[in-house]
Amino acid sequence: MSGSPSVRTRKQAAAAAAEKQNGIPNGHPKSSNRVPSTIEQSENIFLFYPNIIGYSRIILALASLYYMPLHPRTCSLLYSISCLLDALDGVAARYFEQSTQFGAVLDMVTDRCTTACLLVFLSSAWPRWALLFQGLISLDLASHYMHMYATLTMAGRGMSHKKVDENRSKLLHLYYTNKVPIYLNVLFTVCALNELFFIALYLLSFSSPTLSPSLLPTDKSPGSSSQPGSPSHAASTFFAAPGSAWAMELARANKMDSTWPWVFAAVSSPVMALKQILNVVQLIKASKWLAEGDNKTRREQGLPRKKKNG
């Protein structure tokens, strides 16, 4: 038989002789007799370029959270850079052929956590709207978890959660695959404008008396200013705990112009609403997909069993 050990041995011997004649030694990388080492076969996934970018996003997000209560400009800058790097890690993954399941999950978890942290701050800034922000956090986490779990369970381990069949949902297919008449990265654009809306709300909590009545001056008598550096509040300003209510009010007293935050909020609000609709659709489709799998499993198990008449 052509697949017998003796035939394979003769073929290997002939290949080795040909390599020796061509000047290729036995341990050379091009040698057919070279045994690949375990180290070369196992890559360090954690040090892939896209994942390193993902780690830098986490560092920037943590830094933005540190500055969030007191320094809105610094926080917004760091937070925005972290969000923009979300597009770069995908480009790096495709360019270096380093797309991994770990990287995809890291990317999604980072997005969910950073958005949730910002919404938690908005809940503390506007307690009357806390229930709404809590609902948005829950919807975002539940939708993406269900979608990821359904993809891994129903489509197989190697399937990306961004590969959505058009027959399952045309809206999600368009969202994840970017197939539009004019070239446009739908996924990145929707996510970026969604984050821009919440960043605009964050800036408005420091700059708009319309949304934050506490920004309105209540006492204009000399020496009673709450501006940073005023004599009456010098010691309290210096020693204020970053997360305290006093620190937040002190930072809000450092007036900011609310024009651009209002513009950003107005432009991005329709896309933010679309993103929430997508989250609802994604949650429903994932739930139905899992239910289909449950029905199939139960049929294979012969369930429900017919009860015998006693």
PDB file of C-alpha atoms in Angstrom:
ATOM      1  CA  MET A   1       0.000   0.000   0.000  1.00  0.00           C
ATOM      2  CA  SER A   2       1.196   3.548  -0.731  1.00  0.00           C
ATOM      3  CA  GLY A   3       0.474   4.657   2.847  1.00  0.00           C
ATOM      4  CA  SER A   4       2.493   1.831   4.519  1.00  0.00           C
ATOM      5  CA  PRO A   5       5.426   2.677   6.855  1.00  0.00           C
ATOM      6  CA  SER A   6       8.030   1.198   4.474  1.00  0.00           C
ATOM      7  CA  VAL A   7       6.890   3.379   1.584  1.00  0.00           C
ATOM      8  CA  ARG A   8       6.853   6.521   3.795  1.00  0.00           C
ATOM      9  CA  THR A   9      10.346   5.662   5.048  1.00  0.00           C
ATOM     10  CA  ARG A  10      11.678   5.315   1.490  1.00  0.00           C
ATOM     11  CA  LYS A  11      10.111   8.664   0.551  1.00  0.00           C
ATOM     12  CA  GLN A  12      11.655  10.376   3.580  1.00  0.00           C
ATOM     13  CA  ALA A  13      15.045   8.826   2.810  1.00  0.00           C
ATOM     14  CA  ALA A  14      14.832  10.002  -0.807  1.00  0.00           C
ATOM     15  CA  ALA A  15      13.853  13.537   0.305  1.00  0.00           C
ATOM     16  CA  ALA A  16      16.729  13.595   2.803  1.00  0.00           C
ATOM     17  CA  ALA A  17      19.189  12.466   0.123  1.00  0.00           C
ATOM     18  CA  ALA A  18      17.958  15.185  -2.241  1.00  0.00           C
ATOM     19  CA  GLU A  19      18.297  17.822   0.483  1.00  0.00           C
ATOM     20  CA  LYS A  20      21.807  16.626   1.323  1.00  0.00           C
ATOM     21  CA  GLN A  21      22.756  16.825  -2.329  1.00  0.00           C
ATOM     22  CA  ASN A  22      21.431  20.403  -2.433  1.00  0.00           C
ATOM     23  CA  GLY A  23      23.432  21.337   0.643  1.00  0.00           C
ATOM     24  CA  ILE A  24      20.555  21.419   3.173  1.00  0.00           C
ATOM     25  CA  PRO A  25      21.741  19.935   6.500  1.00  0.00           C
ATOM     26  CA  ASN A  26      19.506  17.788   8.722  1.00  0.00           C
ATOM     27  CA  GLY A  27      18.649  20.439  11.303  1.00  0.00           C
ATOM     28  CA  HIS A  28      18.005  23.252   8.823  1.00  0.00           C
ATOM     29  CA  PRO A  29      14.536  24.952   8.913  1.00  0.00           C
ATOM     30  CA  LYS A  30      13.897  23.780   5.339  1.00  0.00           C
ATOM     31  CA  SER A  31      14.832  20.190   6.099  1.00  0.00           C
ATOM     32  CA  SER A  32      12.028  17.599   5.862  1.00  0.00           C
ATOM     33  CA  ASN A  33      13.561  15.678   8.791  1.00  0.00           C
ATOM     34  CA  ARG A  34      13.497  18.681  11.117  1.00  0.00           C
ATOM     35  CA  VAL A  35      11.302  18.105  14.175  1.00  0.00           C
ATOM     36  CA  PRO A  36       9.402  21.303  15.129  1.00  0.00           C
ATOM     37  CA  SER A  37       9.977  22.369  18.713  1.00  0.00           C
ATOM     38  CA  THR A  38       7.200  22.889  21.234  1.00  0.00           C
ATOM     39  CA  ILE A  39       8.271  26.497  21.779  1.00  0.00           C
ATOM     40  CA  GLU A  40       7.901  27.339  18.089  1.00  0.00           C
ATOM     41  CA  GLN A  41       4.481  25.720  17.917  1.00  0.00           C
ATOM     42  CA  SER A  42       3.108  27.660  20.913  1.00  0.00           C
ATOM     43  CA  GLU A  43       2.709  31.414  20.404  1.00  0.00           C
ATOM     44  CA  ASN A  44       2.231  33.857  23.252  1.00  0.00           C
ATOM     45  CA  ILE A  45      -1.271  35.085  22.452  1.00  0.00           C
ATOM     46  CA  PHE A  46      -1.141  37.628  25.272  1.00  0.00           C
ATOM     47  CA  LEU A  47       1.691  39.518  23.547  1.00  0.00           C
ATOM     48  CA  PHE A  48       0.043  39.825  20.132  1.00  0.00           C
ATOM     49  CA  TYR A  49       0.002  43.427  18.894  1.00  0.00           C
ATOM     50  CA  PRO A  50      -3.821  43.811  18.948  1.00  0.00           C
ATOM     51  CA  ASN A  51      -3.934  42.555  22.541  1.00  0.00           C
ATOM     52  CA  ILE A  52      -1.189  44.973  23.597  1.00  0.00           C
ATOM     53  CA  ILE A  53      -3.330  47.751  22.141  1.00  0.00           C
ATOM     54  CA  GLY A  54      -6.202  46.331  24.188  1.00  0.00           C
ATOM     55  CA  TYR A  55      -4.116  46.568  27.376  1.00  0.00           C
ATOM     56  CA  SER A  56      -3.282  50.192  26.588  1.00  0.00           C
ATOM     57  CA  ARG A  57      -7.014  50.885  26.226  1.00  0.00           C
ATOM     58  CA  ILE A  58      -7.573  49.534  29.722  1.00  0.00           C
ATOM     59  CA  ILE A  59      -4.782  51.709  31.152  1.00  0.00           C
ATOM     60  CA  LEU A  60      -6.202  54.811  29.467  1.00  0.00           C
ATOM     61  CA  ALA A  61      -9.704  53.962  30.695  1.00  0.00           C
ATOM     62  CA  LEU A  62      -8.465  53.565  34.278  1.00  0.00           C
ATOM     63  CA  ALA A  63      -6.649  56.893  34.040  1.00  0.00           C
ATOM     64  CA  SER A  64      -9.818  58.580  32.769  1.00  0.00           C
ATOM     65  CA  LEU A  65     -11.769  57.154  35.719  1.00  0.00           C
ATOM     66  CA  TYR A  66      -9.217  58.623  38.117  1.00  0.00           C
ATOM     67  CA  TYR A  67      -9.692  62.099  36.625  1.00  0.00           C
ATOM     68  CA  MET A  68     -13.448  61.730  36.146  1.00  0.00           C
ATOM     69  CA  PRO A  69     -14.699  63.429  39.360  1.00  0.00           C
ATOM     70  CA  LEU A  70     -12.502  66.551  39.111  1.00  0.00           C
ATOM     71  CA  HIS A  71     -10.990  67.041  35.645  1.00  0.00           C
ATOM     72  CA  PRO A  72     -13.573  66.730  32.871  1.00  0.00           C
ATOM     73  CA  ARG A  73     -11.262  67.842  30.051  1.00  0.00           C
ATOM     74  CA  THR A  74      -8.473  65.416  30.960  1.00  0.00           C
ATOM     75  CA  CYS A  75     -10.936  62.610  31.566  1.00  0.00           C
ATOM     76  CA  SER A  76     -12.709  63.172  28.243  1.00  0.00           C
ATOM     77  CA  LEU A  77      -9.406  63.191  26.350  1.00  0.00           C
ATOM     78  CA  LEU A  78      -8.159  59.939  27.897  1.00  0.00           C
ATOM     79  CA  TYR A  79     -11.545  58.260  27.527  1.00  0.00           C
ATOM     80  CA  SER A  80     -11.832  59.310  23.869  1.00  0.00           C
ATOM     81  CA  ILE A  81      -8.357  57.990  23.011  1.00  0.00           C
ATOM     82  CA  SER A  82      -9.230  54.675  24.650  1.00  0.00           C
ATOM     83  CA  CYS A  83     -12.389  54.450  22.523  1.00  0.00           C
ATOM     84  CA  LEU A  84     -10.608  55.399  19.288  1.00  0.00           C
ATOM     85  CA  LEU A  85      -8.004  52.680  19.825  1.00  0.00           C
ATOM     86  CA  ASP A  86     -10.903  50.240  19.519  1.00  0.00           C
ATOM     87  CA  ALA A  87     -10.601  50.628  15.740  1.00  0.00           C
ATOM     88  CA  LEU A  88      -6.803  50.294  15.707  1.00  0.00           C
ATOM     89  CA  ASP A  89      -6.681  46.873  17.365  1.00  0.00           C
ATOM     90  CA  GLY A  90      -8.920  45.429  14.644  1.00  0.00           C
ATOM     91  CA  VAL A  91      -6.677  46.868  11.925  1.00  0.00           C
ATOM     92  CA  ALA A  92      -3.606  45.426  13.661  1.00  0.00           C
ATOM     93  CA  ALA A  93      -5.279  42.032  14.006  1.00  0.00           C
ATOM     94  CA  ARG A  94      -5.970  41.842  10.280  1.00  0.00           C
ATOM     95  CA  TYR A  95      -2.594  43.262   9.214  1.00  0.00           C
ATOM     96  CA  PHE A  96      -0.487  40.953  11.398  1.00  0.00           C
ATOM     97  CA  GLU A  97      -2.906  38.014  11.030  1.00  0.00           C
ATOM     98  CA  GLN A  98      -3.347  37.945  14.811  1.00  0.00           C
ATOM     99  CA  SER A  99      -7.111  37.696  15.187  1.00  0.00           C
ATOM    100  CA  THR A 100      -7.847  35.659  18.324  1.00  0.00           C
ATOM    101  CA  GLN A 101     -10.854  34.772  20.432  1.00  0.00           C
ATOM    102  CA  PHE A 102      -9.088  36.186  23.481  1.00  0.00           C
ATOM    103  CA  GLY A 103      -8.609  39.511  21.674  1.00  0.00           C
ATOM    104  CA  ALA A 104     -12.249  39.630  20.601  1.00  0.00           C
ATOM    105  CA  VAL A 105     -13.470  38.986  24.143  1.00  0.00           C
ATOM    106  CA  LEU A 106     -10.949  41.443  25.622  1.00  0.00           C
ATOM    107  CA  ASP A 107     -12.132  44.106  23.196  1.00  0.00           C
ATOM    108  CA  MET A 108     -15.806  43.543  23.982  1.00  0.00           C
ATOM    109  CA  VAL A 109     -15.296  43.381  27.769  1.00  0.00           C
ATOM    110  CA  THR A 110     -13.263  46.615  27.707  1.00  0.00           C
ATOM    111  CA  ASP A 111     -16.024  48.377  25.765  1.00  0.00           C
ATOM    112  CA  ARG A 112     -18.721  47.179  28.149  1.00  0.00           C
ATOM    113  CA  CYS A 113     -16.794  48.073  31.306  1.00  0.00           C
ATOM    114  CA  THR A 114     -15.733  51.567  30.205  1.00  0.00           C
ATOM    115  CA  THR A 115     -19.249  52.485  29.098  1.00  0.00           C
ATOM    116  CA  ALA A 116     -20.705  51.099  32.325  1.00  0.00           C
ATOM    117  CA  CYS A 117     -18.261  53.144  34.448  1.00  0.00           C
ATOM    118  CA  LEU A 118     -19.183  56.343  32.624  1.00  0.00           C
ATOM    119  CA  LEU A 119     -22.900  55.644  33.067  1.00  0.00           C
ATOM    120  CA  VAL A 120     -22.346  55.001  36.769  1.00  0.00           C
ATOM    121  CA  PHE A 121     -20.837  58.484  37.055  1.00  0.00           C
ATOM    122  CA  LEU A 122     -23.785  59.981  35.181  1.00  0.00           C
ATOM    123  CA  SER A 123     -26.104  58.211  37.636  1.00  0.00           C
ATOM    124  CA  SER A 124     -24.346  59.954  40.515  1.00  0.00           C
ATOM    125  CA  ALA A 125     -24.370  63.291  38.700  1.00  0.00           C
ATOM    126  CA  TRP A 126     -28.125  63.075  37.978  1.00  0.00           C
ATOM    127  CA  PRO A 127     -29.714  60.816  40.634  1.00  0.00           C
ATOM    128  CA  ARG A 128     -33.210  61.444  39.256  1.00  0.00           C
ATOM    129  CA  TRP A 129     -32.155  59.691  36.017  1.00  0.00           C
ATOM    130  CA  ALA A 130     -30.221  56.916  37.763  1.00  0.00           C
ATOM    131  CA  LEU A 131     -32.821  54.270  36.889  1.00  0.00           C
ATOM    132  CA  LEU A 132     -32.498  55.109  33.186  1.00  0.00           C
ATOM    133  CA  PHE A 133     -28.702  54.865  33.260  1.00  0.00           C
ATOM    134  CA  GLN A 134     -28.902  51.600  35.204  1.00  0.00           C
ATOM    135  CA  GLY A 135     -31.266  50.255  32.560  1.00  0.00           C
ATOM    136  CA  LEU A 136     -28.836  51.202  29.779  1.00  0.00           C
ATOM    137  CA  ILE A 137     -25.990  49.445  31.590  1.00  0.00           C
ATOM    138  CA  SER A 138     -28.084  46.299  32.060  1.00  0.00           C
ATOM    139  CA  LEU A 139     -29.268  46.280  28.450  1.00  0.00           C
ATOM    140  CA  ASP A 140     -25.733  46.721  27.113  1.00  0.00           C
ATOM    141  CA  LEU A 141     -24.247  43.943  29.264  1.00  0.00           C
ATOM    142  CA  ALA A 142     -27.132  41.501  28.766  1.00  0.00           C
ATOM    143  CA  SER A 143     -27.328  42.042  25.001  1.00  0.00           C
ATOM    144  CA  HIS A 144     -23.639  41.474  24.318  1.00  0.00           C
ATOM    145  CA  TYR A 145     -23.282  38.570  26.753  1.00  0.00           C
ATOM    146  CA  MET A 146     -26.270  36.753  25.254  1.00  0.00           C
ATOM    147  CA  HIS A 147     -25.027  37.415  21.718  1.00  0.00           C
ATOM    148  CA  MET A 148     -21.499  36.201  22.469  1.00  0.00           C
ATOM    149  CA  TYR A 149     -22.739  33.112  24.337  1.00  0.00           C
ATOM    150  CA  ALA A 150     -25.229  32.227  21.597  1.00  0.00           C
ATOM    151  CA  THR A 151     -22.540  32.546  18.918  1.00  0.00           C
ATOM    152  CA  LEU A 152     -20.063  30.329  20.758  1.00  0.00           C
ATOM    153  CA  THR A 153     -22.724  27.779  21.699  1.00  0.00           C
ATOM    154  CA  MET A 154     -24.730  27.565  18.482  1.00  0.00           C
ATOM    155  CA  ALA A 155     -22.266  28.487  15.727  1.00  0.00           C
ATOM    156  CA  GLY A 156     -19.164  26.795  17.109  1.00  0.00           C
ATOM    157  CA  ARG A 157     -15.991  27.716  18.910  1.00  0.00           C
ATOM    158  CA  GLY A 158     -14.253  29.260  15.908  1.00  0.00           C
ATOM    159  CA  MET A 159     -17.120  31.559  14.892  1.00  0.00           C
ATOM    160  CA  SER A 160     -16.762  35.295  15.500  1.00  0.00           C
ATOM    161  CA  HIS A 161     -19.653  37.106  17.179  1.00  0.00           C
ATOM    162  CA  LYS A 162     -19.351  39.712  14.410  1.00  0.00           C
ATOM    163  CA  LYS A 163     -20.342  37.220  11.696  1.00  0.00           C
ATOM    164  CA  VAL A 164     -24.112  37.490  11.706  1.00  0.00           C
ATOM    165  CA  ASP A 165     -26.102  35.666   9.024  1.00  0.00           C
ATOM    166  CA  GLU A 166     -28.324  37.991   7.020  1.00  0.00           C
ATOM    167  CA  ASN A 167     -31.172  35.484   7.312  1.00  0.00           C
ATOM    168  CA  ARG A 168     -31.009  35.762  11.096  1.00  0.00           C
ATOM    169  CA  SER A 169     -31.080  39.555  11.245  1.00  0.00           C
ATOM    170  CA  LYS A 170     -30.564  41.983   8.370  1.00  0.00           C
ATOM    171  CA  LEU A 171     -30.085  44.882  10.795  1.00  0.00           C
ATOM    172  CA  LEU A 172     -27.365  43.121  12.802  1.00  0.00           C
ATOM    173  CA  HIS A 173     -25.794  41.837   9.589  1.00  0.00           C
ATOM    174  CA  LEU A 174     -25.505  45.416   8.325  1.00  0.00           C
ATOM    175  CA  TYR A 175     -24.237  46.590  11.724  1.00  0.00           C
ATOM    176  CA  TYR A 176     -21.450  44.032  11.978  1.00  0.00           C
ATOM    177  CA  THR A 177     -20.422  43.543   8.339  1.00  0.00           C
ATOM    178  CA  ASN A 178     -20.472  47.199   7.162  1.00  0.00           C
ATOM    179  CA  LYS A 179     -22.154  46.423   3.823  1.00  0.00           C
ATOM    180  CA  VAL A 180     -23.609  49.780   2.779  1.00  0.00           C
ATOM    181  CA  PRO A 181     -23.773  51.551  -0.612  1.00  0.00           C
ATOM    182  CA  ILE A 182     -21.053  54.027   0.400  1.00  0.00           C
ATOM    183  CA  TYR A 183     -18.040  52.661   2.282  1.00  0.00           C
ATOM    184  CA  LEU A 184     -18.624  53.290   5.937  1.00  0.00           C
ATOM    185  CA  ASN A 185     -17.534  51.350   8.994  1.00  0.00           C
ATOM    186  CA  VAL A 186     -20.987  51.077  10.511  1.00  0.00           C
ATOM    187  CA  LEU A 187     -19.876  49.275  13.674  1.00  0.00           C
ATOM    188  CA  PHE A 188     -17.173  51.796  14.571  1.00  0.00           C
ATOM    189  CA  THR A 189     -19.287  54.823  13.625  1.00  0.00           C
ATOM    190  CA  VAL A 190     -22.289  53.744  15.707  1.00  0.00           C
ATOM    191  CA  CYS A 191     -20.135  52.833  18.714  1.00  0.00           C
ATOM    192  CA  ALA A 192     -18.095  56.052  18.493  1.00  0.00           C
ATOM    193  CA  LEU A 193     -21.156  58.316  18.299  1.00  0.00           C
ATOM    194  CA  ASN A 194     -22.822  56.368  21.091  1.00  0.00           C
ATOM    195  CA  GLU A 195     -19.802  57.041  23.322  1.00  0.00           C
ATOM    196  CA  LEU A 196     -19.705  60.660  22.155  1.00  0.00           C
ATOM    197  CA  PHE A 197     -23.259  61.162  23.409  1.00  0.00           C
ATOM    198  CA  PHE A 198     -22.388  59.948  26.906  1.00  0.00           C
ATOM    199  CA  ILE A 199     -19.168  61.990  26.936  1.00  0.00           C
ATOM    200  CA  ALA A 200     -21.237  65.044  25.999  1.00  0.00           C
ATOM    201  CA  LEU A 201     -23.606  64.333  28.908  1.00  0.00           C
ATOM    202  CA  TYR A 202     -20.606  63.998  31.186  1.00  0.00           C
ATOM    203  CA  LEU A 203     -19.281  67.408  30.076  1.00  0.00           C
ATOM    204  CA  LEU A 204     -22.750  68.951  30.449  1.00  0.00           C
ATOM    205  CA  SER A 205     -22.832  67.816  34.067  1.00  0.00           C
ATOM    206  CA  PHE A 206     -19.946  70.248  34.596  1.00  0.00           C
ATOM    207  CA  SER A 207     -21.104  73.056  32.329  1.00  0.00           C
ATOM    208  CA  SER A 208     -24.877  73.282  31.873  1.00  0.00           C
ATOM    209  CA  PRO A 209     -27.038  74.914  34.575  1.00  0.00           C
ATOM    210  CA  THR A 210     -30.043  73.702  32.574  1.00  0.00           C
ATOM    211  CA  LEU A 211     -29.241  70.087  33.377  1.00  0.00           C
ATOM    212  CA  SER A 212     -27.339  70.747  36.616  1.00  0.00           C
ATOM    213  CA  PRO A 213     -29.059  73.496  38.650  1.00  0.00           C
ATOM    214  CA  SER A 214     -26.322  73.227  41.283  1.00  0.00           C
ATOM    215  CA  LEU A 215     -24.071  75.127  38.862  1.00  0.00           C
ATOM    216  CA  LEU A 216     -26.176  78.258  39.355  1.00  0.00           C
ATOM    217  CA  PRO A 217     -24.535  80.749  41.764  1.00  0.00           C
ATOM    218  CA  THR A 218     -26.343  81.089  45.097  1.00  0.00           C
ATOM    219  CA  ASP A 219     -24.164  83.601  46.956  1.00  0.00           C
ATOM    220  CA  LYS A 220     -22.136  86.314  45.259  1.00  0.00           C
ATOM    221  CA  SER A 221     -20.886  87.997  48.413  1.00  0.00           C
ATOM    222  CA  PRO A 222     -17.096  88.618  48.585  1.00  0.00           C
ATOM    223  CA  GLY A 223     -15.092  85.754  49.994  1.00  0.00           C
ATOM    224  CA  SER A 224     -17.811  83.186  49.422  1.00  0.00           C
ATOM    225  CA  SER A 225     -16.755  82.067  45.959  1.00  0.00           C
ATOM    226  CA  SER A 226     -16.463  78.319  45.457  1.00  0.00           C
ATOM    227  CA  GLN A 227     -13.955  78.769  42.646  1.00  0.00           C
ATOM    228  CA  PRO A 228     -10.731  76.792  43.125  1.00  0.00           C
ATOM    229  CA  GLY A 229      -8.042  78.891  44.757  1.00  0.00           C
ATOM    230  CA  SER A 230     -10.352  81.211  46.681  1.00  0.00           C
ATOM    231  CA  PRO A 231      -9.097  81.956  50.250  1.00  0.00           C
ATOM    232  CA  SER A 232     -12.172  80.589  52.004  1.00  0.00           C
ATOM    233  CA  HIS A 233     -11.840  77.184  50.324  1.00  0.00           C
ATOM    234  CA  ALA A 234      -8.075  76.885  49.845  1.00  0.00           C
ATOM    235  CA  ALA A 235      -7.527  74.172  52.457  1.00  0.00           C
ATOM    236  CA  SER A 236     -10.672  72.234  51.544  1.00  0.00           C
ATOM    237  CA  THR A 237      -9.767  72.368  47.853  1.00  0.00           C
ATOM    238  CA  PHE A 238      -6.318  70.956  48.448  1.00  0.00           C
ATOM    239  CA  PHE A 239      -7.379  68.134  50.738  1.00  0.00           C
ATOM    240  CA  ALA A 240     -10.729  67.252  49.147  1.00  0.00           C
ATOM    241  CA  ALA A 241     -11.142  63.555  48.502  1.00  0.00           C
ATOM    242  CA  PRO A 242     -11.394  62.962  44.709  1.00  0.00           C
ATOM    243  CA  GLY A 243     -14.626  60.967  45.005  1.00  0.00           C
ATOM    244  CA  SER A 244     -16.396  63.118  47.578  1.00  0.00           C
ATOM    245  CA  ALA A 245     -19.567  65.095  46.865  1.00  0.00           C
ATOM    246  CA  TRP A 246     -17.730  68.285  47.805  1.00  0.00           C
ATOM    247  CA  ALA A 247     -14.991  67.554  45.267  1.00  0.00           C
ATOM    248  CA  MET A 248     -17.593  67.026  42.553  1.00  0.00           C
ATOM    249  CA  GLU A 249     -19.374  70.286  43.338  1.00  0.00           C
ATOM    250  CA  LEU A 250     -16.041  72.094  43.472  1.00  0.00           C
ATOM    251  CA  ALA A 251     -15.090  70.786  40.044  1.00  0.00           C
ATOM    252  CA  ARG A 252     -18.473  71.788  38.644  1.00  0.00           C
ATOM    253  CA  ALA A 253     -17.895  75.291  39.953  1.00  0.00           C
ATOM    254  CA  ASN A 254     -14.946  75.511  37.573  1.00  0.00           C
ATOM    255  CA  LYS A 255     -17.138  76.732  34.726  1.00  0.00           C
ATOM    256  CA  MET A 256     -16.967  75.225  31.274  1.00  0.00           C
ATOM    257  CA  ASP A 257     -18.600  76.394  28.096  1.00  0.00           C
ATOM    258  CA  SER A 258     -21.566  74.136  27.341  1.00  0.00           C
ATOM    259  CA  THR A 259     -21.939  75.026  23.637  1.00  0.00           C
ATOM    260  CA  TRP A 260     -19.893  72.200  22.141  1.00  0.00           C
ATOM    261  CA  PRO A 261     -21.168  69.532  24.542  1.00  0.00           C
ATOM    262  CA  TRP A 262     -24.724  70.466  23.526  1.00  0.00           C
ATOM    263  CA  VAL A 263     -23.755  70.237  19.827  1.00  0.00           C
ATOM    264  CA  PHE A 264     -22.116  66.823  20.357  1.00  0.00           C
ATOM    265  CA  ALA A 265     -25.144  65.573  22.276  1.00  0.00           C
ATOM    266  CA  ALA A 266     -27.582  66.765  19.605  1.00  0.00           C
ATOM    267  CA  VAL A 267     -25.602  65.245  16.710  1.00  0.00           C
ATOM    268  CA  SER A 268     -24.974  61.901  18.396  1.00  0.00           C
ATOM    269  CA  SER A 269     -28.334  61.386  20.138  1.00  0.00           C
ATOM    270  CA  PRO A 270     -30.082  59.705  17.130  1.00  0.00           C
ATOM    271  CA  VAL A 271     -27.192  57.247  16.782  1.00  0.00           C
ATOM    272  CA  MET A 272     -27.246  56.582  20.527  1.00  0.00           C
ATOM    273  CA  ALA A 273     -30.955  55.731  20.230  1.00  0.00           C
ATOM    274  CA  LEU A 274     -30.171  53.447  17.268  1.00  0.00           C
ATOM    275  CA  LYS A 275     -27.500  51.697  19.332  1.00  0.00           C
ATOM    276  CA  GLN A 276     -30.046  50.911  22.055  1.00  0.00           C
ATOM    277  CA  ILE A 277     -32.444  49.541  19.421  1.00  0.00           C
ATOM    278  CA  LEU A 278     -29.629  47.347  18.125  1.00  0.00           C
ATOM    279  CA  ASN A 279     -28.988  46.120  21.656  1.00  0.00           C
ATOM    280  CA  VAL A 280     -32.648  45.142  22.041  1.00  0.00           C
ATOM    281  CA  VAL A 281     -32.689  43.375  18.648  1.00  0.00           C
ATOM    282  CA  GLN A 282     -29.433  41.608  19.471  1.00  0.00           C
ATOM    283  CA  LEU A 283     -30.809  40.436  22.825  1.00  0.00           C
ATOM    284  CA  ILE A 284     -34.028  39.106  21.267  1.00  0.00           C
ATOM    285  CA  LYS A 285     -32.272  37.355  18.354  1.00  0.00           C
ATOM    286  CA  ALA A 286     -29.720  35.734  20.673  1.00  0.00           C
ATOM    287  CA  SER A 287     -32.494  34.535  22.986  1.00  0.00           C
ATOM    288  CA  LYS A 288     -34.413  33.000  20.075  1.00  0.00           C
ATOM    289  CA  TRP A 289     -31.232  31.358  18.755  1.00  0.00           C
ATOM    290  CA  LEU A 290     -30.544  29.752  22.129  1.00  0.00           C
ATOM    291  CA  ALA A 291     -34.172  28.628  22.353  1.00  0.00           C
ATOM    292  CA  GLU A 292     -33.841  26.966  18.927  1.00  0.00           C
ATOM    293  CA  GLY A 293     -30.839  25.071  20.212  1.00  0.00           C
ATOM    294  CA  ASP A 294     -32.720  24.016  23.334  1.00  0.00           C
ATOM    295  CA  ASN A 295     -35.636  22.713  21.241  1.00  0.00           C
ATOM    296  CA  LYS A 296     -33.253  20.742  19.024  1.00  0.00           C
ATOM    297  CA  THR A 297     -31.501  19.231  22.030  1.00  0.00           C
ATOM    298  CA  ARG A 298     -34.787  18.255  23.647  1.00  0.00           C
ATOM    299  CA  ARG A 299     -36.005  16.576  20.447  1.00  0.00           C
ATOM    300  CA  GLU A 300     -32.765  14.581  20.230  1.00  0.00           C
ATOM    301  CA  GLN A 301     -33.286  13.492  23.842  1.00  0.00           C
ATOM    302  CA  GLY A 302     -36.860  12.470  23.107  1.00  0.00           C
ATOM    303  CA  LEU A 303     -38.345  15.191  25.284  1.00  0.00           C
ATOM    304  CA  PRO A 304     -40.989  15.800  26.371  1.00  0.00           C
ATOM    305  CA  ARG A 305     -41.664  12.165  27.153  1.00  0.00           C
ATOM    306  CA  LYS A 306     -45.226  10.984  26.907  1.00  0.00           C
ATOM    307  CA  LYS A 307     -46.561  10.028  30.274  1.00  0.00           C
ATOM    308  CA  LYS A 308     -47.937   6.541  30.563  1.00  0.00           C
ATOM    309  CA  ASN A 309     -51.545   6.327  31.528  1.00  0.00           C
ATOM    310  CA  GLY A 310     -51.692   4.701  34.950  1.00  0.00           C
TER     311      GLY A 310
END
